[in-house]
Amino acid sequence: MWAPYQTYAEHGLLSSTTMGKLKTLGVILSIVLAVLAYCLYTPMPPEAEEPFQQMKFLAKFKSIMGFVSLLDMVGLDGMDTFRKLRSANPVVDPNDTVTSVDGTFDGVDVRVYRPKDQGKDEILPALVFFHGGGWVFGSRDSHDVLMRRFVRKKRMVVVSVEYRLAPEFHFPVPAEDCITATRYFLRHSKKYRADPKRIGVMGDSAGGNLAAAVSQALTGPDFTDLPKLKVQVLIYPALQAFQFRSPAYVKYAGSSVPGLLNAERMSEFWLRYAYGHDYLKVNHLDLLAGKHLTEEWLNSKEASYVDVKHLPQMLREGYAASADSVPNVTLSNFVKTVFLNPLFSPLLADGEKIRGSPSTYMLTAEFDPLRDDGFYMTKRLREMNVAVEHRHFTGMDHGFLSVFSYQNSAKAVTEICNYLDKSL
């Protein structure tokens, strides 16, 4: 019997029935708290660089996702709620040294950032930025604070693109919006006091996919009248939907991944981007099992781009490349048209497209199913003599740049800006 209850009982203030109910309630509450702690707790591997901050952030993230799942269970739209949470109007400090204005570029919504003290005749380098969020979440609002950090650190103009999102607008709409906005800015950069010879693209996660896709698209014959992009900055990008059995996808599957993104969630994002509301026509677990990998796929030139031999030995340890199941030809034929499209999977582009890519800054994080994509693309770019600076954060998780309580977030922003100082 708990001491407080015993004291009350001795003075006749609680009946035995009441004490029994309180004791039962206490046991139930203890169990609920224990289950909650178990569900929210994520053990961090020894190489984690900021383990306590990372565990704190992941507990918060799991709480939010649990709330979203609960809304879905009771018939409400959890996805829409999460979108609103991710895109709440940012609170801007009136004393901020960065100013911004919203507008549209050929019908695509954008936000243009610049130093508040930029002179009327001062021409600055510029970046066109595409936000992450699995092509499903995110907005110019969700990444507002990060964009202001970049402009404060590197004196430049930044255009944040509000491309339309899946599942309502699936592939190729988001990519086409990004191409449209970038094309417009390249043609009208002087209007925004930006140097047309010093413009690059940047994106994180799904936005990194879009940045690479835009870079490749602009090398095509329809864009020969435009200034060439100077750089591309790809931040833990999603670059291929060919191989979901890479070491990182295998290692970072399940609920105990030390990061906000696991293989299951990422494969669902790919499907929502590819097929919109019809994404359930493909079971994402079949992709993770490699059921789409028929002999035709495995013997294709694209397979050579995601060969595990291109990864450092330390990333291949304990890895078994074989698929878990018999290939499904129907599945393979269904996904082939979209998955092998370079606009969808930029890593799979032909050699000329890769060779035409601008100077590249590649950032990868260890605790991330997309980790290997960055290594594969770095290999392809270097083979085509494209200058690449690759920074791998060995103790961080996917999305860490947007978690401002992480010291490595500020560090990564600084390192990217140092690269831009040299290359843009």
Tab-separated table of C-alpha atoms in Angstrom:
chain	number	residue	atom	x	y	z
A	1	MET	CA	0.000	0.000	0.000
A	2	TRP	CA	1.350	3.446	-0.899
A	3	ALA	CA	2.329	5.487	2.172
A	4	PRO	CA	0.022	8.480	1.494
A	5	TYR	CA	-3.009	6.194	1.191
A	6	GLN	CA	-1.989	4.355	4.365
A	7	THR	CA	-1.790	7.633	6.313
A	8	TYR	CA	-5.252	8.657	5.142
A	9	ALA	CA	-6.603	5.222	6.040
A	10	GLU	CA	-5.200	5.408	9.556
A	11	HIS	CA	-7.198	8.587	10.131
A	12	GLY	CA	-10.321	7.129	8.624
A	13	LEU	CA	-10.326	9.481	5.631
A	14	LEU	CA	-10.389	6.745	2.953
A	15	SER	CA	-12.505	3.632	2.802
A	16	SER	CA	-10.932	0.355	1.769
A	17	THR	CA	-12.967	0.478	-1.460
A	18	THR	CA	-11.628	3.940	-2.327
A	19	MET	CA	-8.120	2.840	-1.520
A	20	GLY	CA	-8.505	-0.133	-3.807
A	21	LYS	CA	-9.694	2.050	-6.670
A	22	LEU	CA	-6.843	4.509	-6.173
A	23	LYS	CA	-4.345	1.689	-6.070
A	24	THR	CA	-5.744	0.230	-9.294
A	25	LEU	CA	-5.651	3.678	-10.918
A	26	GLY	CA	-2.047	4.095	-9.830
A	27	VAL	CA	-1.086	0.758	-11.332
A	28	ILE	CA	-2.839	1.597	-14.612
A	29	LEU	CA	-1.189	5.013	-14.752
A	30	SER	CA	2.214	3.438	-14.124
A	31	ILE	CA	1.651	0.942	-16.931
A	32	VAL	CA	0.499	3.663	-19.345
A	33	LEU	CA	3.535	5.795	-18.528
A	34	ALA	CA	5.851	2.809	-18.936
A	35	VAL	CA	4.331	1.919	-22.328
A	36	LEU	CA	4.498	5.554	-23.412
A	37	ALA	CA	8.138	5.802	-22.380
A	38	TYR	CA	8.916	2.564	-24.213
A	39	CYS	CA	7.204	3.770	-27.402
A	40	LEU	CA	8.878	7.180	-27.355
A	41	TYR	CA	12.332	5.970	-26.376
A	42	THR	CA	14.808	5.466	-29.207
A	43	PRO	CA	18.176	3.950	-28.276
A	44	MET	CA	20.992	5.811	-29.983
A	45	PRO	CA	24.021	3.962	-31.390
A	46	PRO	CA	27.457	4.725	-29.925
A	47	GLU	CA	28.457	6.848	-32.921
A	48	ALA	CA	25.571	9.294	-32.390
A	49	GLU	CA	27.126	12.750	-32.082
A	50	GLU	CA	24.360	14.423	-30.045
A	51	PRO	CA	22.584	11.464	-28.424
A	52	PHE	CA	20.531	13.274	-25.782
A	53	GLN	CA	19.307	15.968	-28.152
A	54	GLN	CA	18.585	13.341	-30.792
A	55	MET	CA	16.570	11.195	-28.373
A	56	LYS	CA	14.654	14.275	-27.211
A	57	PHE	CA	13.775	15.281	-30.754
A	58	LEU	CA	12.769	11.756	-31.772
A	59	ALA	CA	10.499	11.420	-28.722
A	60	LYS	CA	8.760	14.637	-29.754
A	61	PHE	CA	8.477	13.440	-33.353
A	62	LYS	CA	7.055	10.067	-32.306
A	63	SER	CA	4.493	11.840	-30.112
A	64	ILE	CA	3.329	13.920	-33.062
A	65	MET	CA	3.147	10.919	-35.381
A	66	GLY	CA	1.238	8.985	-32.717
A	67	PHE	CA	-1.267	11.829	-32.562
A	68	VAL	CA	-1.561	11.806	-36.360
A	69	SER	CA	-2.190	8.030	-36.322
A	70	LEU	CA	-4.848	8.484	-33.632
A	71	LEU	CA	-6.638	11.044	-35.795
A	72	ASP	CA	-6.614	8.570	-38.695
A	73	MET	CA	-8.057	5.853	-36.433
A	74	VAL	CA	-11.033	8.017	-35.465
A	75	GLY	CA	-11.753	8.949	-39.069
A	76	LEU	CA	-10.069	12.362	-39.194
A	77	ASP	CA	-7.403	13.420	-41.676
A	78	GLY	CA	-4.101	12.906	-39.898
A	79	MET	CA	-2.060	13.793	-42.970
A	80	ASP	CA	-3.776	17.161	-43.337
A	81	THR	CA	-3.171	17.883	-39.653
A	82	PHE	CA	0.518	17.039	-39.979
A	83	ARG	CA	0.775	19.260	-43.051
A	84	LYS	CA	-0.633	22.157	-41.062
A	85	LEU	CA	1.734	21.481	-38.182
A	86	ARG	CA	4.686	21.430	-40.603
A	87	SER	CA	3.570	24.600	-42.379
A	88	ALA	CA	2.431	26.870	-39.566
A	89	ASN	CA	3.033	30.532	-40.303
A	90	PRO	CA	6.558	31.353	-39.099
A	91	VAL	CA	7.087	34.057	-36.511
A	92	VAL	CA	9.545	36.543	-37.990
A	93	ASP	CA	11.644	38.767	-35.772
A	94	PRO	CA	11.088	42.369	-36.940
A	95	ASN	CA	14.773	42.990	-36.265
A	96	ASP	CA	15.861	40.134	-38.508
A	97	THR	CA	18.569	41.152	-40.977
A	98	VAL	CA	16.828	39.091	-43.686
A	99	THR	CA	13.738	40.260	-45.535
A	100	SER	CA	11.373	38.210	-47.663
A	101	VAL	CA	8.492	38.708	-50.070
A	102	ASP	CA	6.023	36.168	-51.449
A	103	GLY	CA	5.239	36.033	-55.145
A	104	THR	CA	4.685	33.765	-58.135
A	105	PHE	CA	7.013	32.702	-60.945
A	106	ASP	CA	4.943	31.671	-63.971
A	107	GLY	CA	2.131	30.547	-61.682
A	108	VAL	CA	4.330	28.792	-59.092
A	109	ASP	CA	4.279	30.286	-55.597
A	110	VAL	CA	7.672	31.342	-54.228
A	111	ARG	CA	9.244	33.312	-51.399
A	112	VAL	CA	12.277	35.459	-52.180
A	113	TYR	CA	14.777	36.147	-49.389
A	114	ARG	CA	17.552	38.726	-49.416
A	115	PRO	CA	19.683	40.676	-46.923
A	116	LYS	CA	17.648	43.594	-45.632
A	117	ASP	CA	20.518	45.987	-46.334
A	118	GLN	CA	21.110	44.887	-49.936
A	119	GLY	CA	21.787	48.014	-51.988
A	120	LYS	CA	19.644	48.881	-54.991
A	121	ASP	CA	22.621	48.396	-57.279
A	122	GLU	CA	24.106	45.425	-55.389
A	123	ILE	CA	23.958	42.174	-57.369
A	124	LEU	CA	24.232	38.976	-55.348
A	125	PRO	CA	24.610	35.259	-56.078
A	126	ALA	CA	21.424	33.240	-55.676
A	127	LEU	CA	20.015	29.818	-54.872
A	128	VAL	CA	16.671	28.300	-55.821
A	129	PHE	CA	15.592	26.063	-52.940
A	130	PHE	CA	13.200	23.086	-52.929
A	131	HIS	CA	11.972	21.933	-49.519
A	132	GLY	CA	11.851	18.365	-48.273
A	133	GLY	CA	8.922	16.448	-46.821
A	134	GLY	CA	8.558	13.336	-48.965
A	135	TRP	CA	6.858	15.323	-51.764
A	136	VAL	CA	3.832	15.169	-49.425
A	137	PHE	CA	4.600	17.605	-46.579
A	138	GLY	CA	6.471	20.849	-46.175
A	139	SER	CA	6.234	24.334	-47.637
A	140	ARG	CA	8.108	27.610	-47.848
A	141	ASP	CA	6.826	28.206	-44.297
A	142	SER	CA	8.220	24.934	-42.913
A	143	HIS	CA	11.725	25.880	-44.078
A	144	ASP	CA	11.522	29.623	-43.458
A	145	VAL	CA	13.839	29.652	-40.453
A	146	LEU	CA	16.426	27.544	-42.288
A	147	MET	CA	16.376	29.848	-45.320
A	148	ARG	CA	16.924	32.882	-43.110
A	149	ARG	CA	19.876	31.126	-41.503
A	150	PHE	CA	21.451	30.613	-44.908
A	151	VAL	CA	20.963	34.221	-45.997
A	152	ARG	CA	22.367	35.549	-42.714
A	153	LYS	CA	25.409	33.318	-43.120
A	154	LYS	CA	25.928	33.791	-46.858
A	155	ARG	CA	25.064	37.112	-48.464
A	156	MET	CA	22.808	35.968	-51.301
A	157	VAL	CA	19.274	35.867	-52.701
A	158	VAL	CA	17.291	32.686	-52.030
A	159	VAL	CA	14.098	31.666	-53.820
A	160	SER	CA	12.072	29.067	-51.880
A	161	VAL	CA	9.679	27.240	-54.205
A	162	GLU	CA	6.183	26.227	-53.085
A	163	TYR	CA	5.723	23.341	-55.520
A	164	ARG	CA	2.436	21.443	-55.464
A	165	LEU	CA	2.370	18.345	-53.290
A	166	ALA	CA	1.386	14.705	-53.633
A	167	PRO	CA	-0.912	12.877	-53.379
A	168	GLU	CA	-3.146	15.565	-54.881
A	169	PHE	CA	-0.461	16.449	-57.430
A	170	HIS	CA	1.762	13.461	-58.093
A	171	PHE	CA	4.710	12.996	-60.447
A	172	PRO	CA	5.622	14.807	-62.630
A	173	VAL	CA	3.764	17.904	-61.320
A	174	PRO	CA	6.116	18.764	-58.395
A	175	ALA	CA	9.190	18.420	-60.634
A	176	GLU	CA	7.574	20.472	-63.384
A	177	ASP	CA	6.696	23.242	-60.908
A	178	CYS	CA	10.326	23.367	-59.798
A	179	ILE	CA	11.582	23.502	-63.389
A	180	THR	CA	9.107	26.282	-64.198
A	181	ALA	CA	10.105	28.405	-61.204
A	182	THR	CA	13.842	27.928	-61.832
A	183	ARG	CA	13.511	28.729	-65.524
A	184	TYR	CA	11.637	31.927	-64.704
A	185	PHE	CA	14.243	33.026	-62.179
A	186	LEU	CA	17.126	32.331	-64.548
A	187	ARG	CA	15.432	34.504	-67.173
A	188	HIS	CA	14.508	37.334	-64.788
A	189	SER	CA	17.255	37.163	-62.146
A	190	LYS	CA	18.397	40.755	-62.715
A	191	LYS	CA	14.936	41.945	-61.708
A	192	TYR	CA	15.659	40.372	-58.314
A	193	ARG	CA	19.176	41.819	-58.120
A	194	ALA	CA	20.724	38.393	-58.605
A	195	ASP	CA	23.690	37.587	-60.839
A	196	PRO	CA	22.503	35.256	-63.660
A	197	LYS	CA	25.996	33.750	-63.855
A	198	ARG	CA	25.992	32.818	-60.152
A	199	ILE	CA	22.779	30.878	-59.594
A	200	GLY	CA	22.467	27.390	-58.137
A	201	VAL	CA	19.830	25.004	-56.835
A	202	MET	CA	19.537	23.421	-53.407
A	203	GLY	CA	17.167	20.981	-51.742
A	204	ASP	CA	16.892	18.666	-48.773
A	205	SER	CA	15.545	15.092	-48.922
A	206	ALA	CA	12.714	15.080	-51.493
A	207	GLY	CA	13.844	18.608	-52.319
A	208	GLY	CA	17.295	17.220	-53.063
A	209	ASN	CA	15.649	14.875	-55.552
A	210	LEU	CA	13.940	17.858	-57.186
A	211	ALA	CA	17.145	19.924	-57.236
A	212	ALA	CA	19.018	17.151	-59.065
A	213	ALA	CA	16.084	16.641	-61.437
A	214	VAL	CA	15.973	20.365	-62.235
A	215	SER	CA	19.738	20.495	-62.860
A	216	GLN	CA	19.477	17.636	-65.330
A	217	ALA	CA	16.336	18.926	-67.026
A	218	LEU	CA	17.922	22.316	-67.687
A	219	THR	CA	20.693	20.673	-69.721
A	220	GLY	CA	18.077	19.730	-72.324
A	221	PRO	CA	17.606	21.325	-75.751
A	222	ASP	CA	14.597	23.372	-74.631
A	223	PHE	CA	16.713	25.415	-72.215
A	224	THR	CA	19.779	26.364	-74.249
A	225	ASP	CA	18.856	30.053	-74.036
A	226	LEU	CA	19.167	30.070	-70.227
A	227	PRO	CA	22.232	30.813	-68.094
A	228	LYS	CA	23.876	27.642	-66.800
A	229	LEU	CA	23.459	26.676	-63.178
A	230	LYS	CA	26.672	27.201	-61.241
A	231	VAL	CA	26.151	24.716	-58.377
A	232	GLN	CA	23.757	22.195	-56.911
A	233	VAL	CA	23.568	21.508	-53.172
A	234	LEU	CA	21.994	18.132	-52.422
A	235	ILE	CA	21.186	17.587	-48.739
A	236	TYR	CA	20.503	13.926	-47.821
A	237	PRO	CA	18.733	13.567	-51.183
A	238	ALA	CA	16.393	10.835	-52.416
A	239	LEU	CA	17.891	9.986	-55.802
A	240	GLN	CA	16.679	6.566	-56.927
A	241	ALA	CA	13.655	4.275	-56.703
A	242	PHE	CA	15.443	1.338	-58.304
A	243	GLN	CA	16.946	-0.491	-55.351
A	244	PHE	CA	15.243	-0.615	-51.953
A	245	ARG	CA	17.626	-3.334	-50.764
A	246	SER	CA	20.712	-1.159	-50.474
A	247	PRO	CA	22.646	-1.466	-47.199
A	248	ALA	CA	21.077	1.715	-45.796
A	249	TYR	CA	17.507	0.707	-46.655
A	250	VAL	CA	18.095	-2.689	-45.032
A	251	LYS	CA	19.847	-1.303	-41.952
A	252	TYR	CA	17.423	1.520	-41.275
A	253	ALA	CA	14.134	-0.357	-41.482
A	254	GLY	CA	11.744	-0.875	-38.587
A	255	SER	CA	10.560	1.167	-35.618
A	256	SER	CA	13.869	1.451	-33.750
A	257	VAL	CA	15.716	3.483	-36.402
A	258	PRO	CA	17.673	6.291	-34.697
A	259	GLY	CA	16.080	8.933	-36.906
A	260	LEU	CA	12.760	10.273	-38.120
A	261	LEU	CA	12.929	8.449	-41.474
A	262	ASN	CA	12.905	4.685	-41.878
A	263	ALA	CA	12.792	2.503	-44.981
A	264	GLU	CA	9.068	1.822	-44.654
A	265	ARG	CA	8.119	5.494	-44.489
A	266	MET	CA	10.472	6.390	-47.344
A	267	SER	CA	9.076	3.711	-49.655
A	268	GLU	CA	5.566	5.013	-48.972
A	269	PHE	CA	6.708	8.543	-49.852
A	270	TRP	CA	8.061	7.284	-53.171
A	271	LEU	CA	4.721	5.642	-53.945
A	272	ARG	CA	2.660	8.707	-53.018
A	273	TYR	CA	4.884	10.811	-55.258
A	274	ALA	CA	4.627	8.307	-58.103
A	275	TYR	CA	0.914	7.488	-58.028
A	276	GLY	CA	-0.853	10.029	-55.838
A	277	HIS	CA	-4.065	8.683	-54.352
A	278	ASP	CA	-3.477	5.373	-56.161
A	279	TYR	CA	-0.326	4.669	-54.146
A	280	LEU	CA	-1.966	1.715	-52.389
A	281	LYS	CA	-1.980	-0.190	-55.678
A	282	VAL	CA	1.584	-1.131	-54.733
A	283	ASN	CA	2.467	-2.630	-51.364
A	284	HIS	CA	5.514	-0.712	-50.159
A	285	LEU	CA	6.744	-3.829	-48.351
A	286	ASP	CA	7.009	-5.584	-51.723
A	287	LEU	CA	9.469	-2.900	-52.812
A	288	LEU	CA	11.524	-3.344	-49.656
A	289	ALA	CA	11.570	-7.098	-50.301
A	290	GLY	CA	12.826	-6.486	-53.836
A	291	LYS	CA	9.883	-8.161	-55.547
A	292	HIS	CA	10.084	-5.721	-58.471
A	293	LEU	CA	13.695	-6.714	-59.222
A	294	THR	CA	13.281	-9.096	-62.134
A	295	GLU	CA	16.191	-10.355	-64.233
A	296	GLU	CA	15.513	-7.538	-66.679
A	297	TRP	CA	16.046	-4.962	-63.918
A	298	LEU	CA	19.082	-6.676	-62.437
A	299	ASN	CA	20.797	-6.917	-65.828
A	300	SER	CA	20.040	-3.321	-66.834
A	301	LYS	CA	22.551	-0.488	-67.006
A	302	GLU	CA	20.653	1.214	-64.162
A	303	ALA	CA	21.534	-1.682	-61.868
A	304	SER	CA	25.212	-0.835	-62.248
A	305	TYR	CA	24.574	2.640	-60.816
A	306	VAL	CA	23.371	1.175	-57.510
A	307	ASP	CA	25.938	-1.588	-57.219
A	308	VAL	CA	26.997	-1.966	-53.599
A	309	LYS	CA	30.657	-2.052	-54.693
A	310	HIS	CA	30.432	1.720	-55.162
A	311	LEU	CA	30.007	2.155	-51.402
A	312	PRO	CA	32.864	2.382	-48.900
A	313	GLN	CA	33.659	-0.950	-47.314
A	314	MET	CA	32.517	0.235	-43.868
A	315	LEU	CA	28.986	0.770	-45.240
A	316	ARG	CA	28.826	-2.764	-46.656
A	317	GLU	CA	29.718	-4.717	-43.538
A	318	GLY	CA	27.227	-7.477	-42.750
A	319	TYR	CA	25.163	-6.720	-45.837
A	320	ALA	CA	23.464	-9.429	-47.904
A	321	ALA	CA	22.251	-8.192	-51.276
A	322	SER	CA	19.811	-10.982	-52.159
A	323	ALA	CA	16.097	-10.214	-52.341
A	324	ASP	CA	13.729	-11.807	-49.846
A	325	SER	CA	11.240	-13.167	-52.351
A	326	VAL	CA	10.483	-14.342	-55.882
A	327	PRO	CA	10.337	-11.455	-58.386
A	328	ASN	CA	6.884	-10.245	-59.371
A	329	VAL	CA	6.818	-9.471	-63.099
A	330	THR	CA	3.461	-7.710	-62.887
A	331	LEU	CA	4.754	-5.392	-60.172
A	332	SER	CA	7.969	-4.803	-62.099
A	333	ASN	CA	6.121	-3.802	-65.255
A	334	PHE	CA	3.734	-1.575	-63.321
A	335	VAL	CA	6.402	0.549	-61.606
A	336	LYS	CA	9.006	0.553	-64.376
A	337	THR	CA	7.750	3.545	-66.369
A	338	VAL	CA	7.855	5.917	-63.416
A	339	PHE	CA	10.630	4.455	-61.275
A	340	LEU	CA	13.187	4.378	-64.102
A	341	ASN	CA	12.355	7.883	-65.325
A	342	PRO	CA	15.387	10.112	-64.598
A	343	LEU	CA	13.085	13.010	-63.675
A	344	PHE	CA	11.799	10.739	-60.892
A	345	SER	CA	15.127	9.003	-60.150
A	346	PRO	CA	17.943	11.435	-61.096
A	347	LEU	CA	20.659	8.915	-60.217
A	348	LEU	CA	19.518	6.806	-63.177
A	349	ALA	CA	20.057	9.539	-65.791
A	350	ASP	CA	22.285	8.821	-68.768
A	351	GLY	CA	25.928	9.805	-68.802
A	352	GLU	CA	25.397	13.042	-70.725
A	353	LYS	CA	22.916	14.328	-68.154
A	354	ILE	CA	25.284	13.462	-65.310
A	355	ARG	CA	28.213	15.053	-67.139
A	356	GLY	CA	26.201	18.229	-67.609
A	357	SER	CA	25.543	18.611	-63.877
A	358	PRO	CA	26.963	21.683	-62.145
A	359	SER	CA	29.551	21.637	-59.382
A	360	THR	CA	27.992	19.691	-56.513
A	361	TYR	CA	27.935	19.757	-52.732
A	362	MET	CA	26.629	16.433	-51.428
A	363	LEU	CA	25.615	16.049	-47.782
A	364	THR	CA	24.684	12.657	-46.358
A	365	ALA	CA	23.734	11.490	-42.871
A	366	GLU	CA	24.538	8.078	-41.438
A	367	PHE	CA	21.205	7.217	-39.762
A	368	ASP	CA	19.236	7.486	-42.974
A	369	PRO	CA	17.830	4.976	-45.498
A	370	LEU	CA	18.776	7.520	-48.202
A	371	ARG	CA	22.422	7.517	-47.149
A	372	ASP	CA	23.636	5.335	-50.011
A	373	ASP	CA	21.921	7.434	-52.700
A	374	GLY	CA	24.336	10.265	-52.002
A	375	PHE	CA	27.347	7.952	-52.234
A	376	TYR	CA	26.109	6.441	-55.498
A	377	MET	CA	25.547	9.857	-57.072
A	378	THR	CA	28.900	11.155	-55.875
A	379	LYS	CA	30.546	8.201	-57.609
A	380	ARG	CA	28.706	8.845	-60.880
A	381	LEU	CA	29.433	12.575	-60.872
A	382	ARG	CA	33.140	12.068	-60.248
A	383	GLU	CA	33.336	9.470	-63.016
A	384	MET	CA	32.004	12.186	-65.335
A	385	ASN	CA	34.572	14.718	-64.037
A	386	VAL	CA	32.010	16.849	-62.226
A	387	ALA	CA	33.504	18.589	-59.191
A	388	VAL	CA	31.943	17.157	-56.019
A	389	GLU	CA	32.454	18.003	-52.379
A	390	HIS	CA	30.922	15.210	-50.281
A	391	ARG	CA	30.351	15.665	-46.562
A	392	HIS	CA	29.126	12.649	-44.606
A	393	PHE	CA	27.877	13.235	-41.061
A	394	THR	CA	28.627	9.905	-39.406
A	395	GLY	CA	26.651	10.494	-36.208
A	396	MET	CA	23.559	12.316	-37.436
A	397	ASP	CA	20.097	11.433	-38.698
A	398	HIS	CA	17.989	12.394	-41.696
A	399	GLY	CA	16.560	15.914	-41.469
A	400	PHE	CA	19.032	17.188	-38.887
A	401	LEU	CA	19.611	20.548	-40.602
A	402	SER	CA	16.074	21.576	-39.670
A	403	VAL	CA	16.488	20.631	-35.995
A	404	PHE	CA	17.991	23.817	-34.642
A	405	SER	CA	18.710	22.378	-31.195
A	406	TYR	CA	21.413	20.263	-32.869
A	407	GLN	CA	24.872	21.803	-32.930
A	408	ASN	CA	25.488	19.981	-36.190
A	409	SER	CA	22.636	21.892	-37.817
A	410	ALA	CA	24.499	25.201	-37.481
A	411	LYS	CA	27.753	23.450	-38.382
A	412	ALA	CA	26.302	22.051	-41.612
A	413	VAL	CA	24.858	25.426	-42.621
A	414	THR	CA	28.269	27.003	-42.076
A	415	GLU	CA	30.035	24.320	-44.110
A	416	ILE	CA	27.573	24.662	-46.991
A	417	CYS	CA	28.008	28.439	-46.977
A	418	ASN	CA	31.785	28.002	-47.000
A	419	TYR	CA	31.370	25.854	-50.104
A	420	LEU	CA	29.142	28.500	-51.693
A	421	ASP	CA	31.740	31.176	-50.961
A	422	LYS	CA	34.197	29.186	-53.076
A	423	SER	CA	31.924	27.854	-55.791
A	424	LEU	CA	28.990	30.202	-56.323
